[in-house]
């Protein structure tokens, strides 16, 4: 029975799972769960993941949610996955767990909350929140500094000095990619101080082509729509960000 | 070389690590990092954990932080640790990763933020924040409901239907134990609807005695001090919670 991925390509951990399967030649069926249509809250999807969140998987009779847990499971369950993704070596594996755990309370909190409160909120029916955005930017910038100065301090281009990417590179870079939704000026302002981070994002992208760009197409289309709406707002003198209520 | 645990027993993940080592007969040296004395920010400790957070470990030349990553590492590195803590079986292990990942964005966020904003804030030089506390209580209650209705829905007394505890039981129960710092009335109000959760906390405690109670002694002493300060405040008609500036 084919592995089923329950995903929305507008969700960054969903994109990470799809890219992982494609890069590693894992056969899967993509079951689209449209968050904007509230399909993640449907009884059918709650039977897959009672938490009502994407991504989730069903492998035979086995159900699993939480993207890091899924990436680890897929690395172990499919023998064709190369060791560098989730090394068997105890110490290297432990460091990857540490990076993934750190991600939860740092980069994810900063990046997701910043994009939500500056850009995405109106799309999901919430007001933009500059106070929450400022708080999130602090967490985001502190996280980027830690990636630059600690996680990327080794010899290789990937986290923990790796010469090939791990599931931690994939998860964290997909998180960062959502900054594409910001205006380019704002995104560049945030990322400018972190040269290693920028190189690492590019190295990770290159290591996972053509799948990385293909899976991010949905995000890049949304970026274009946000850009057009910002331009329209600037031309009329209105604050376009408050008007992003259209379907993305 | 003995395993070194860098811990503050007032931190719930620190307590989880100490209990784990004691229950499993893992020899360790406890290096006390007093958060109130800001020792977690010292250059010496930053050499162990550049994130400046407890707990962290040093095992020989190997350094590691993030409590879940450490619990997994210890389960694998010490052959005497029984399988139920972190099962070798792929599916059972994946479910434990899922529970641990879920914990980051749910129970931890709710419980830690609620206790901070209702009780602990003045001890660390911050004001109490009823708005943040109300937000945190929503996350805490939603998390407790998910533990009651999903994570504890199996046959055994532990998470995922287990008949013996895993590292997920230890981590999540230690998180919940910090609610002892609240007034008993407030703690009981929050936990009252969740009968299975209450039984699970007690089952986990019993499975790890006498170490569970011994390691929580510091917390229970702090609970007594908070109770006395609340009583003193009630007797004078003052709001005692704003005055908790003494060393805990």
XYZ file of C-alpha atoms in Angstrom:
496
model
C 0.000 0.000 0.000
C 1.443 3.395 -1.012
C 2.525 5.839 1.660
C 0.015 8.694 1.935
C 1.171 12.229 2.756
C -1.589 14.530 4.032
C -0.214 17.944 3.177
C -0.862 21.536 2.166
C 2.017 22.914 0.104
C 1.454 26.315 1.735
C 2.668 24.737 5.018
C 6.444 24.659 5.441
C 6.692 21.251 7.195
C 4.415 19.816 4.485
C 6.872 21.024 1.844
C 9.765 19.471 3.781
C 8.092 16.033 3.738
C 7.250 16.151 0.027
C 10.794 17.215 -0.879
C 12.234 14.455 1.321
C 10.166 11.766 -0.390
C 10.933 13.064 -3.879
C 14.688 13.435 -3.289
C 14.862 9.934 -1.807
C 12.686 8.252 -4.439
C 10.031 7.264 -1.900
C 6.776 6.489 -3.684
C 3.845 8.380 -2.150
C 0.341 9.648 -2.746
C -0.150 13.361 -1.999
C -3.491 13.919 -0.273
C -4.188 17.643 -0.392
C -5.610 19.130 2.800
C -6.518 22.739 2.025
C -6.078 24.721 5.219
C -7.876 27.773 3.827
C -10.893 25.544 3.138
C -10.564 24.284 6.732
C -10.130 20.705 5.507
C -7.644 20.099 8.343
C -10.589 20.350 10.742
C -12.807 17.842 8.903
C -13.814 14.591 10.662
C -12.096 12.602 7.862
C -8.768 14.307 8.475
C -9.174 14.203 12.253
C -9.304 10.424 11.874
C -5.780 10.668 10.406
C -4.526 13.319 12.842
C -6.722 14.122 15.865
C -4.697 17.321 16.353
C -6.117 18.670 13.085
C -2.763 19.763 11.683
C -0.785 19.059 8.536
C 1.410 17.258 7.723
C 0.452 13.716 8.709
C 1.090 10.350 7.091
C -0.567 6.969 6.792
C 1.773 4.073 5.969
C -0.324 0.923 5.709
C -2.241 0.969 8.976
C 0.281 3.179 10.714
C -0.658 6.832 11.295
C 1.807 9.517 12.348
C 1.872 13.294 12.790
C 4.534 15.912 13.697
C 6.897 16.567 10.805
C 10.160 15.819 12.630
C 8.818 12.473 13.851
C 7.698 11.711 10.288
C 11.082 12.622 8.750
C 12.821 10.333 11.260
C 10.327 7.524 10.627
C 10.734 7.757 6.839
C 14.538 7.816 7.169
C 14.406 4.542 9.109
C 11.494 2.800 7.371
C 12.779 3.179 3.798
C 16.122 1.383 3.354
C 17.084 3.484 0.325
C 17.477 6.684 2.366
C 21.195 7.561 2.612
C 22.739 7.718 6.088
C 23.511 11.458 5.972
C 19.830 12.342 6.306
C 19.583 10.749 9.767
C 22.926 9.165 10.695
C 23.029 5.833 12.509
C 26.016 7.088 14.519
C 24.800 7.800 18.046
C 26.534 11.157 18.551
C 25.686 12.570 15.137
C 22.083 11.447 15.482
C 21.894 13.058 18.938
C 23.091 16.382 17.523
C 20.404 16.239 14.847
C 17.755 15.595 17.512
C 19.152 18.597 19.395
C 18.887 20.853 16.314
C 15.340 19.662 15.572
C 14.244 20.202 19.184
C 15.876 23.619 19.270
C 13.984 24.535 16.087
C 10.593 24.108 17.830
C 11.134 26.864 20.382
C 13.281 29.189 18.307
C 13.341 29.475 14.512
C 9.808 28.100 14.081
C 8.322 30.437 16.679
C 10.109 33.445 15.227
C 9.634 32.838 11.493
C 6.057 31.558 11.536
C 4.814 34.259 13.922
C 6.580 37.033 11.999
C 5.137 36.006 8.631
C 1.693 35.523 10.164
C 1.572 38.872 11.918
C 3.066 40.960 9.085
C 1.594 39.243 6.034
C -0.587 36.153 6.308
C -3.032 37.074 9.096
C -5.734 38.661 6.869
C -5.738 35.576 4.642
C -6.819 33.461 7.618
C -9.246 36.066 8.918
C -7.039 37.621 11.582
C -5.860 41.223 11.961
C -2.210 42.119 11.356
C -0.482 42.546 14.713
C 2.582 44.829 14.741
C 3.269 44.219 18.457
C 3.304 40.435 17.990
C 5.365 40.895 14.802
C 7.997 42.890 16.692
C 8.201 40.180 19.365
C 8.470 37.495 16.682
C 11.219 39.396 14.863
C 13.323 39.367 18.024
C 13.012 35.574 18.245
C 13.651 35.213 14.508
C 16.791 37.382 14.548
C 18.150 35.662 17.675
C 17.539 32.302 15.979
C 19.301 33.373 12.785
C 22.259 34.543 14.848
C 22.472 31.134 16.548
C 22.334 29.338 13.211
C 25.063 31.615 11.835
C 27.351 31.463 14.866
C 26.722 27.957 16.237
C 24.834 25.500 14.027
C 26.819 26.476 10.914
C 30.248 26.844 12.506
C 31.703 23.549 11.190
C 33.616 22.889 7.980
C 30.832 21.718 5.666
C 28.078 23.899 4.180
C 25.330 22.219 6.241
C 24.257 22.298 9.897
C 26.667 20.723 12.384
C 29.472 20.967 9.857
C 27.886 18.388 7.551
C 29.069 17.931 3.975
C 25.676 16.513 2.999
C 22.259 17.649 4.214
C 20.347 16.052 7.094
C 16.647 16.173 7.922
C 17.504 19.146 10.168
C 18.793 21.155 7.184
C 15.627 20.333 5.282
C 13.259 21.238 8.128
C 14.968 24.493 9.087
C 15.518 25.712 5.527
C 11.869 25.044 4.639
C 10.926 27.107 7.691
C 13.078 29.996 6.476
C 11.729 29.809 2.931
C 8.395 31.215 4.116
C 10.153 34.595 4.456
C 9.690 34.773 0.659
C 6.131 35.914 1.418
C 7.428 39.154 2.916
C 8.286 42.105 0.728
C 11.799 41.550 -0.713
C 13.042 44.616 1.108
C 11.843 43.329 4.476
C 13.161 39.815 3.817
C 16.572 41.176 2.757
C 16.714 43.445 5.813
C 16.138 40.463 8.108
C 18.569 38.080 6.387
C 21.317 40.584 5.396
C 23.490 40.190 8.526
C 23.636 36.399 8.166
C 25.905 35.542 5.225
C 26.436 31.892 6.216
C 22.689 31.405 6.601
C 22.130 32.720 3.073
C 24.794 30.377 1.653
C 23.352 27.448 3.611
C 19.835 28.049 2.257
C 21.289 28.076 -1.267
C 23.390 24.934 -0.641
C 20.346 23.105 0.695
C 18.238 24.231 -2.229
C 20.872 23.065 -4.747
C 21.294 19.702 -3.010
C 17.569 18.993 -3.442
C 16.915 20.178 -6.991
C 14.766 20.032 -9.031
C 12.370 19.002 -6.280
C 13.096 21.925 -3.956
C 12.009 24.554 -6.479
C 9.118 22.460 -7.789
C 7.600 22.022 -4.317
C 8.109 25.709 -3.506
C 6.247 26.851 -6.644
C 3.022 27.342 -4.675
C 4.875 29.587 -2.226
C 6.494 31.606 -5.029
C 3.099 32.130 -6.703
C 1.713 33.393 -3.397
C 4.759 35.686 -3.103
C 3.925 37.182 -6.507
C 0.311 37.786 -5.458
C 1.410 39.501 -2.243
C 3.846 41.653 -4.237
C 1.088 42.703 -6.665
C -1.244 43.537 -3.801
C 1.478 45.582 -2.073
C 2.138 47.487 -5.328
C -1.586 48.116 -5.832
C -1.823 49.369 -2.242
C 1.200 51.647 -2.713
C -0.249 53.081 -5.955
C -3.574 53.957 -4.335
C -1.923 55.098 -1.116
C -3.879 52.479 0.840
C -2.404 49.932 3.215
C -2.688 46.884 1.015
C -1.723 44.517 3.796
C -5.045 44.930 5.494
C -6.869 43.854 2.346
C -5.336 40.451 1.686
C -8.552 38.556 2.114
C -8.512 36.816 -1.244
C -7.807 33.109 -1.557
C -4.055 32.647 -1.831
C 34.833 9.760 32.806
C 31.524 10.274 34.618
C 28.569 11.734 32.774
C 27.995 15.335 33.863
C 24.462 16.764 34.081
C 24.305 20.575 34.101
C 20.997 21.202 35.804
C 18.869 23.406 38.035
C 16.311 21.343 39.942
C 13.852 24.255 39.645
C 13.743 23.508 35.873
C 11.328 20.776 34.851
C 13.454 19.236 32.065
C 16.416 19.218 34.464
C 14.351 17.200 36.926
C 13.363 14.770 34.166
C 17.022 14.055 33.334
C 18.056 13.535 36.951
C 15.129 11.178 37.593
C 15.926 9.248 34.392
C 19.543 8.692 35.433
C 18.639 7.710 38.983
C 15.866 5.291 37.963
C 18.154 3.654 35.397
C 21.207 3.452 37.626
C 23.269 5.737 35.371
C 26.210 7.137 37.289
C 26.424 10.938 36.952
C 27.800 14.096 38.478
C 25.215 16.819 39.088
C 26.647 20.236 38.192
C 24.315 22.835 39.647
C 23.613 25.815 37.397
C 21.622 28.302 39.481
C 19.326 30.161 37.079
C 18.415 32.798 39.663
C 22.116 33.550 40.055
C 22.279 33.768 36.225
C 24.905 31.011 36.118
C 23.310 29.728 32.889
C 24.637 32.873 31.203
C 28.228 32.508 32.444
C 31.052 31.995 29.898
C 31.886 28.648 31.553
C 28.370 27.322 31.021
C 28.098 28.811 27.527
C 31.094 26.637 26.664
C 28.883 23.635 27.544
C 25.696 25.006 25.968
C 26.019 28.126 23.770
C 22.238 28.585 24.050
C 22.659 29.334 27.772
C 19.910 26.979 28.897
C 19.674 24.043 31.266
C 19.755 21.101 31.080
C 22.868 20.124 29.155
C 25.244 17.185 29.439
C 28.895 16.395 28.863
C 29.707 12.727 28.299
C 33.452 12.410 27.828
C 34.144 14.966 25.119
C 30.570 14.912 23.826
C 28.346 17.891 24.647
C 24.590 17.928 24.161
C 21.624 20.179 24.989
C 17.811 19.967 24.583
C 16.266 17.604 27.124
C 14.455 15.332 24.661
C 17.633 14.837 22.627
C 19.485 14.060 25.863
C 16.876 11.531 27.067
C 17.088 9.748 23.692
C 20.896 9.802 23.759
C 21.062 8.382 27.286
C 18.525 5.664 26.396
C 20.773 4.533 23.524
C 24.219 5.154 25.033
C 23.676 3.212 28.273
C 22.962 -0.465 27.562
C 21.250 -1.005 30.926
C 18.251 1.213 30.019
C 15.165 -0.993 29.498
C 13.514 -0.913 26.073
C 10.224 0.598 27.288
C 11.873 3.989 27.858
C 12.678 4.403 24.149
C 11.589 1.299 22.232
C 13.736 -0.079 19.418
C 10.554 -0.954 17.497
C 10.249 1.552 14.641
C 6.526 2.325 15.012
C 6.543 2.626 18.801
C 9.649 4.810 18.666
C 8.010 7.032 16.020
C 4.970 7.553 18.255
C 7.223 8.599 21.118
C 8.976 11.113 18.853
C 5.528 12.393 17.865
C 4.486 12.864 21.518
C 7.775 14.598 22.377
C 7.504 16.945 19.366
C 3.854 17.685 20.167
C 4.893 18.568 23.724
C 7.106 21.461 22.510
C 4.294 23.470 20.951
C 1.495 22.488 23.321
C 1.838 21.338 26.929
C 5.203 23.073 27.432
C 3.986 26.382 26.029
C 0.816 26.276 28.093
C 2.163 25.054 31.433
C 5.409 27.029 31.536
C 3.804 30.290 30.403
C 0.879 29.909 32.834
C 3.123 29.295 35.849
C 5.450 32.118 34.815
C 2.720 34.696 34.315
C 0.653 33.831 37.403
C 3.361 32.943 39.886
C 7.044 32.910 38.971
C 7.475 36.198 37.076
C 8.355 38.395 40.095
C 11.029 35.904 41.143
C 12.844 36.497 37.865
C 12.235 40.249 37.900
C 9.219 40.351 35.577
C 5.686 41.640 36.248
C 2.783 39.199 36.509
C 0.825 39.264 33.255
C -2.854 38.275 33.496
C -3.424 38.633 29.730
C -0.520 36.304 28.900
C -1.682 33.967 31.689
C -5.172 33.741 30.170
C -3.684 32.919 26.745
C -1.412 30.301 28.323
C -4.317 28.731 30.211
C -6.143 28.170 26.924
C -3.116 26.308 25.506
C -2.668 24.389 28.773
C -6.314 23.277 28.947
C -6.382 22.312 25.261
C -3.202 20.287 25.819
C -4.629 18.521 28.868
C -7.731 17.646 26.868
C -5.576 16.103 24.125
C -3.596 14.077 26.665
C -6.853 12.867 28.264
C -8.682 12.070 25.033
C -5.849 10.990 22.695
C -2.457 10.277 24.227
C -3.969 8.306 27.144
C -6.693 6.472 25.246
C -4.915 3.062 25.149
C -5.141 0.182 27.607
C -2.137 0.836 29.819
C -1.758 3.655 32.343
C 0.931 5.441 30.316
C 0.994 7.517 27.100
C 0.242 5.626 23.884
C -1.339 2.813 25.861
C 1.980 1.785 27.433
C 2.130 -0.556 30.410
C 5.500 0.863 31.382
C 6.667 4.485 31.179
C 8.646 5.959 28.277
C 10.780 9.088 28.128
C 7.644 10.896 26.885
C 5.775 10.077 30.123
C 8.729 11.357 32.128
C 9.099 14.593 30.155
C 5.408 15.487 30.059
C 4.701 14.592 33.692
C 7.684 16.654 34.876
C 6.256 19.547 32.865
C 2.889 19.180 34.601
C 4.447 18.919 38.057
C 5.349 22.622 37.956
C 1.631 23.343 38.470
C 2.380 22.522 42.133
C 3.685 26.097 42.380
C 0.168 27.464 41.851
C -2.246 27.778 44.726
C -3.834 24.349 45.321
C -7.235 25.766 44.447
C -6.026 27.045 41.073
C -4.128 23.830 40.314
C -7.150 21.690 41.216
C -9.442 23.878 39.101
C -7.193 23.382 36.062
C -6.691 19.624 36.502
C -10.169 18.667 37.806
C -11.754 17.843 34.414
C -8.938 15.450 33.476
C -9.279 12.296 35.567
C -7.042 10.132 33.355
C -4.342 12.798 33.431
C -4.417 12.804 37.227
C -4.127 8.996 37.365
C -1.309 9.047 34.795
C 0.703 11.587 36.809
C 0.309 9.357 39.864
C 1.233 6.185 37.923
C 4.350 7.865 36.549
C 5.311 9.135 39.986
C 4.894 5.653 41.515
C 6.879 3.980 38.711
C 9.855 6.232 39.474
C 9.940 6.233 43.276
C 11.749 7.092 45.486
C 13.630 9.223 42.948
C 10.609 11.111 41.645
C 9.727 12.591 45.041
C 13.346 13.128 46.020
C 14.112 15.168 42.886
C 10.872 17.167 43.263
C 11.695 18.172 46.864
C 13.084 21.530 45.712
C 9.830 22.233 43.881
C 7.715 21.255 46.894
C 9.744 23.535 49.159
C 9.173 26.398 46.719
C 5.452 25.512 46.724
C 5.392 25.869 50.527
C 7.081 29.273 50.329
C 4.584 30.501 47.736
C 1.708 29.228 49.919
C 3.074 31.091 52.947
C 3.491 34.276 50.943
C -0.062 33.959 49.589
C -1.419 33.463 53.125
C 0.560 36.453 54.409
C -0.794 38.534 51.532
C -4.376 37.379 52.221
C -4.050 38.220 55.933
C -2.875 41.758 55.254
C -5.290 42.228 52.390
C -2.402 42.857 49.983
C -1.831 41.097 46.700
C 1.013 38.852 47.764
C 1.718 37.739 44.239
C 3.292 41.046 43.356
C 5.762 40.759 46.214
C 7.435 37.436 45.441
C 10.840 38.939 44.944
C 12.694 36.841 47.504
C 15.130 34.131 46.457
C 13.170 30.938 45.938
